[in-house]
Amino acid sequence: MINKPPRCDIFCAVVDNYGDAGVCWRLARQLAAEYGWRVRLWIDDLAPVRQLAPDHAAGPVEVRAWPTPWPAPWLAADTADVVIEAFACALPPAYIGAMATRTRPSVWLNLEYLSAESWVAGCHGLSSPDPRLPLVKQFFFPGFDPRTGGLLRERNYDERRKAFDESAFRAEFGLPPRSTDELTISLFSYPNPALPELMRAWAASKHPIRLLRPGSSETVPLGGNRTGNLSAHPLPFLPQSRYDELLWACDLNFVRGEDSFVRAQWAAKPFVWHIYPQADDAHMAKLDAFLAIHPAGPQLRDFWHAWNGKGTPDWADFAARLPGLKAPMRHWAMTLAARPDLASRLVQFCIERLK
Ligand code: TRH
């Protein structure tokens, strides 16, 4: 049994975009801030962390550039009690070698990508013994099913939401006060050939539409840009701790990848998911697996498919469905929030194995 808070090393290789860094930073922060763990985040590209957490140097996580080559020899004393390899990024061999010489073995986890597919529950927690060394790696799968590792959600989420002031948020980003029939939409997606047509539909919409595009003020000057009934506003890329505020301030959120997709669910507002595209349309099975478990799945299906390249998005049809999406979105968020979150499950999983 260890008597001090565990030391934890999280290894993250940035494949692209913000998701790898985003998930690792969120988990690292939570383990350090909520559980008092002594966490180092080893990351091979610091650029996304600087954007997600401009104040990361203030703690509570120690962010380290993942050096290549990894300095050898590496001592057992400099390995952690809990070692998290994010998304099968492959630990430095010298670090693995040092783990094998520890007197009390590390808990070594591979944190996997999120998927709603049914096989995930059966794979969560499975062990993979190292072929050469006396080490065992275990698979930790995030997921929606109670038998998986759950979803990242901070302890103070509800408190932050209660304290959120939408008018102040709008004023801060130069947005006019909300008019009664306005539909405010946030848009975070991959390049999408369906967007120009959707923008035309928004411009022709009966209701005023205010489109907020985070991360685009670096390329488009700040200030509104109006076409018909559509006003588009570029916003800066917000620190991760504030991205939730944007989701709360909108009636509909377009999100992508993994982490923003989860945040949209906690925001409990209607949302549209641009899933990370994979070879051979493998992502469509993942999209459908999620639609199959979501209470509004049948309502979302056509528009989500079209947004992901299968058809043409029918805005008029989807807009007519929006009022009816509010209740299932809230119900879904409440169902998920009633279950233990990912960090608490991971802590429990590790504590049992560190005894
Ligand atoms: O950026 P993403 O597309 O990231 C990933 C990667 O592509 C990864 O390789 C892939 O496997 C994975 O998706 C599925 O999308 P994601 O996961 O939503 O990450 C974006 C992060 O950026 C998330 O933590 C929210 C954050 N964010 C901000 O902090 N501020 C912002 O203004 C915006 C728009 C996002």
PDB file of N, CA and C in Angstrom, residues 156-197:
ATOM      1  N   ASN A 156     -16.560  19.780 -10.580  1.00  0.00           N
ATOM      2  CA  ASN A 156     -17.217  21.085 -10.405  1.00  0.00           C
ATOM      3  C   ASN A 156     -18.015  21.505 -11.647  1.00  0.00           C
ATOM      4  N   TYR A 157     -18.319  20.544 -12.527  1.00  0.00           N
ATOM      5  CA  TYR A 157     -18.991  20.912 -13.790  1.00  0.00           C
ATOM      6  C   TYR A 157     -20.319  21.658 -13.523  1.00  0.00           C
ATOM      7  N   ASP A 158     -21.166  21.068 -12.674  1.00  0.00           N
ATOM      8  CA  ASP A 158     -22.501  21.665 -12.458  1.00  0.00           C
ATOM      9  C   ASP A 158     -22.389  23.046 -11.804  1.00  0.00           C
ATOM     10  N   GLU A 159     -21.428  23.143 -10.891  1.00  0.00           N
ATOM     11  CA  GLU A 159     -21.209  24.408 -10.188  1.00  0.00           C
ATOM     12  C   GLU A 159     -20.786  25.506 -11.181  1.00  0.00           C
ATOM     13  N   ARG A 160     -19.883  25.161 -12.091  1.00  0.00           N
ATOM     14  CA  ARG A 160     -19.420  26.135 -13.092  1.00  0.00           C
ATOM     15  C   ARG A 160     -20.585  26.549 -13.986  1.00  0.00           C
ATOM     16  N   ARG A 161     -21.390  25.564 -14.314  1.00  0.00           N
ATOM     17  CA  ARG A 161     -22.511  25.875 -15.209  1.00  0.00           C
ATOM     18  C   ARG A 161     -23.514  26.814 -14.541  1.00  0.00           C
ATOM     19  N   LYS A 162     -23.766  26.544 -13.259  1.00  0.00           N
ATOM     20  CA  LYS A 162     -24.719  27.408 -12.524  1.00  0.00           C
ATOM     21  C   LYS A 162     -24.212  28.846 -12.479  1.00  0.00           C
ATOM     22  N   ALA A 163     -22.895  29.003 -12.381  1.00  0.00           N
ATOM     23  CA  ALA A 163     -22.312  30.345 -12.253  1.00  0.00           C
ATOM     24  C   ALA A 163     -22.159  31.041 -13.603  1.00  0.00           C
ATOM     25  N   PHE A 164     -22.466  30.331 -14.688  1.00  0.00           N
ATOM     26  CA  PHE A 164     -22.231  30.895 -16.025  1.00  0.00           C
ATOM     27  C   PHE A 164     -23.210  32.025 -16.329  1.00  0.00           C
ATOM     28  N   ASP A 165     -22.678  33.121 -16.852  1.00  0.00           N
ATOM     29  CA  ASP A 165     -23.497  34.288 -17.189  1.00  0.00           C
ATOM     30  C   ASP A 165     -23.434  34.479 -18.702  1.00  0.00           C
ATOM     31  N   GLU A 166     -24.523  34.068 -19.354  1.00  0.00           N
ATOM     32  CA  GLU A 166     -24.533  34.095 -20.824  1.00  0.00           C
ATOM     33  C   GLU A 166     -24.385  35.515 -21.377  1.00  0.00           C
ATOM     34  N   SER A 167     -25.046  36.485 -20.753  1.00  0.00           N
ATOM     35  CA  SER A 167     -24.961  37.857 -21.270  1.00  0.00           C
ATOM     36  C   SER A 167     -23.527  38.371 -21.183  1.00  0.00           C
ATOM     37  N   ALA A 168     -22.862  38.072 -20.081  1.00  0.00           N
ATOM     38  CA  ALA A 168     -21.478  38.535 -19.915  1.00  0.00           C
ATOM     39  C   ALA A 168     -20.582  37.855 -20.953  1.00  0.00           C
ATOM     40  N   PHE A 169     -20.851  36.580 -21.222  1.00  0.00           N
ATOM     41  CA  PHE A 169     -20.062  35.843 -22.222  1.00  0.00           C
ATOM     42  C   PHE A 169     -20.225  36.499 -23.591  1.00  0.00           C
ATOM     43  N   ARG A 170     -21.477  36.803 -23.936  1.00  0.00           N
ATOM     44  CA  ARG A 170     -21.721  37.415 -25.250  1.00  0.00           C
ATOM     45  C   ARG A 170     -21.047  38.776 -25.338  1.00  0.00           C
ATOM     46  N   ALA A 171     -21.156  39.553 -24.279  1.00  0.00           N
ATOM     47  CA  ALA A 171     -20.558  40.892 -24.294  1.00  0.00           C
ATOM     48  C   ALA A 171     -19.029  40.786 -24.443  1.00  0.00           C
ATOM     49  N   GLU A 172     -18.441  39.823 -23.747  1.00  0.00           N
ATOM     50  CA  GLU A 172     -16.982  39.671 -23.795  1.00  0.00           C
ATOM     51  C   GLU A 172     -16.492  39.423 -25.226  1.00  0.00           C
ATOM     52  N   PHE A 173     -17.300  38.696 -26.003  1.00  0.00           N
ATOM     53  CA  PHE A 173     -16.861  38.373 -27.364  1.00  0.00           C
ATOM     54  C   PHE A 173     -17.524  39.259 -28.426  1.00  0.00           C
ATOM     55  N   GLY A 174     -18.061  40.401 -27.976  1.00  0.00           N
ATOM     56  CA  GLY A 174     -18.587  41.397 -28.907  1.00  0.00           C
ATOM     57  C   GLY A 174     -19.873  40.957 -29.598  1.00  0.00           C
ATOM     58  N   LEU A 175     -20.632  40.051 -28.972  1.00  0.00           N
ATOM     59  CA  LEU A 175     -21.896  39.605 -29.578  1.00  0.00           C
ATOM     60  C   LEU A 175     -23.040  40.436 -29.007  1.00  0.00           C
ATOM     61  N   PRO A 176     -23.999  40.823 -29.842  1.00  0.00           N
ATOM     62  CA  PRO A 176     -25.131  41.601 -29.317  1.00  0.00           C
ATOM     63  C   PRO A 176     -25.995  40.747 -28.403  1.00  0.00           C
ATOM     64  N   PRO A 177     -26.804  41.374 -27.546  1.00  0.00           N
ATOM     65  CA  PRO A 177     -27.709  40.574 -26.705  1.00  0.00           C
ATOM     66  C   PRO A 177     -28.598  39.703 -27.594  1.00  0.00           C
ATOM     67  N   ARG A 178     -28.993  38.569 -27.058  1.00  0.00           N
ATOM     68  CA  ARG A 178     -29.756  37.589 -27.832  1.00  0.00           C
ATOM     69  C   ARG A 178     -31.163  38.115 -28.142  1.00  0.00           C
ATOM     70  N   SER A 179     -31.591  38.035 -29.400  1.00  0.00           N
ATOM     71  CA  SER A 179     -32.981  38.395 -29.692  1.00  0.00           C
ATOM     72  C   SER A 179     -33.831  37.146 -29.465  1.00  0.00           C
ATOM     73  N   THR A 180     -35.135  37.325 -29.215  1.00  0.00           N
ATOM     74  CA  THR A 180     -35.965  36.208 -28.752  1.00  0.00           C
ATOM     75  C   THR A 180     -35.979  35.029 -29.725  1.00  0.00           C
ATOM     76  N   ASP A 181     -36.029  35.311 -31.025  1.00  0.00           N
ATOM     77  CA  ASP A 181     -36.137  34.180 -31.960  1.00  0.00           C
ATOM     78  C   ASP A 181     -34.787  33.758 -32.560  1.00  0.00           C
ATOM     79  N   GLU A 182     -33.705  34.282 -31.983  1.00  0.00           N
ATOM     80  CA  GLU A 182     -32.376  33.936 -32.536  1.00  0.00           C
ATOM     81  C   GLU A 182     -31.976  32.495 -32.203  1.00  0.00           C
ATOM     82  N   LEU A 183     -31.312  31.855 -33.152  1.00  0.00           N
ATOM     83  CA  LEU A 183     -30.725  30.547 -32.908  1.00  0.00           C
ATOM     84  C   LEU A 183     -29.204  30.745 -32.914  1.00  0.00           C
ATOM     85  N   THR A 184     -28.581  30.463 -31.768  1.00  0.00           N
ATOM     86  CA  THR A 184     -27.131  30.639 -31.681  1.00  0.00           C
ATOM     87  C   THR A 184     -26.471  29.273 -31.870  1.00  0.00           C
ATOM     88  N   ILE A 185     -25.516  29.225 -32.778  1.00  0.00           N
ATOM     89  CA  ILE A 185     -24.909  27.938 -33.150  1.00  0.00           C
ATOM     90  C   ILE A 185     -23.389  28.046 -33.024  1.00  0.00           C
ATOM     91  N   SER A 186     -22.757  27.045 -32.410  1.00  0.00           N
ATOM     92  CA  SER A 186     -21.281  27.001 -32.451  1.00  0.00           C
ATOM     93  C   SER A 186     -20.869  25.953 -33.467  1.00  0.00           C
ATOM     94  N   LEU A 187     -19.760  26.247 -34.149  1.00  0.00           N
ATOM     95  CA  LEU A 187     -19.310  25.345 -35.220  1.00  0.00           C
ATOM     96  C   LEU A 187     -17.842  25.006 -35.048  1.00  0.00           C
ATOM     97  N   PHE A 188     -17.583  23.728 -34.736  1.00  0.00           N
ATOM     98  CA  PHE A 188     -16.213  23.206 -34.642  1.00  0.00           C
ATOM     99  C   PHE A 188     -16.248  21.895 -35.418  1.00  0.00           C
ATOM    100  N   SER A 189     -15.620  21.906 -36.599  1.00  0.00           N
ATOM    101  CA  SER A 189     -15.714  20.705 -37.441  1.00  0.00           C
ATOM    102  C   SER A 189     -14.431  20.551 -38.246  1.00  0.00           C
ATOM    103  N   TYR A 190     -14.298  19.432 -38.922  1.00  0.00           N
ATOM    104  CA  TYR A 190     -13.232  19.272 -39.903  1.00  0.00           C
ATOM    105  C   TYR A 190     -13.698  19.978 -41.175  1.00  0.00           C
ATOM    106  N   PRO A 191     -12.770  20.236 -42.132  1.00  0.00           N
ATOM    107  CA  PRO A 191     -13.232  20.811 -43.393  1.00  0.00           C
ATOM    108  C   PRO A 191     -14.376  19.957 -43.923  1.00  0.00           C
ATOM    109  N   ASN A 192     -15.478  20.622 -44.318  1.00  0.00           N
ATOM    110  CA  ASN A 192     -16.673  19.847 -44.635  1.00  0.00           C
ATOM    111  C   ASN A 192     -17.323  20.389 -45.906  1.00  0.00           C
ATOM    112  N   PRO A 193     -17.366  19.598 -46.970  1.00  0.00           N
ATOM    113  CA  PRO A 193     -17.940  20.077 -48.233  1.00  0.00           C
ATOM    114  C   PRO A 193     -19.424  20.434 -48.111  1.00  0.00           C
ATOM    115  N   ALA A 194     -20.086  19.978 -47.050  1.00  0.00           N
ATOM    116  CA  ALA A 194     -21.511  20.294 -46.880  1.00  0.00           C
ATOM    117  C   ALA A 194     -21.714  21.691 -46.294  1.00  0.00           C
ATOM    118  N   LEU A 195     -20.633  22.337 -45.827  1.00  0.00           N
ATOM    119  CA  LEU A 195     -20.808  23.614 -45.124  1.00  0.00           C
ATOM    120  C   LEU A 195     -21.350  24.750 -46.004  1.00  0.00           C
ATOM    121  N   PRO A 196     -20.823  24.972 -47.215  1.00  0.00           N
ATOM    122  CA  PRO A 196     -21.336  26.102 -48.003  1.00  0.00           C
ATOM    123  C   PRO A 196     -22.846  26.032 -48.213  1.00  0.00           C
ATOM    124  N   GLU A 197     -23.361  24.846 -48.492  1.00  0.00           N
ATOM    125  CA  GLU A 197     -24.807  24.689 -48.714  1.00  0.00           C
ATOM    126  C   GLU A 197     -25.576  24.967 -47.416  1.00  0.00           C
TER     127      GLU A 197
END
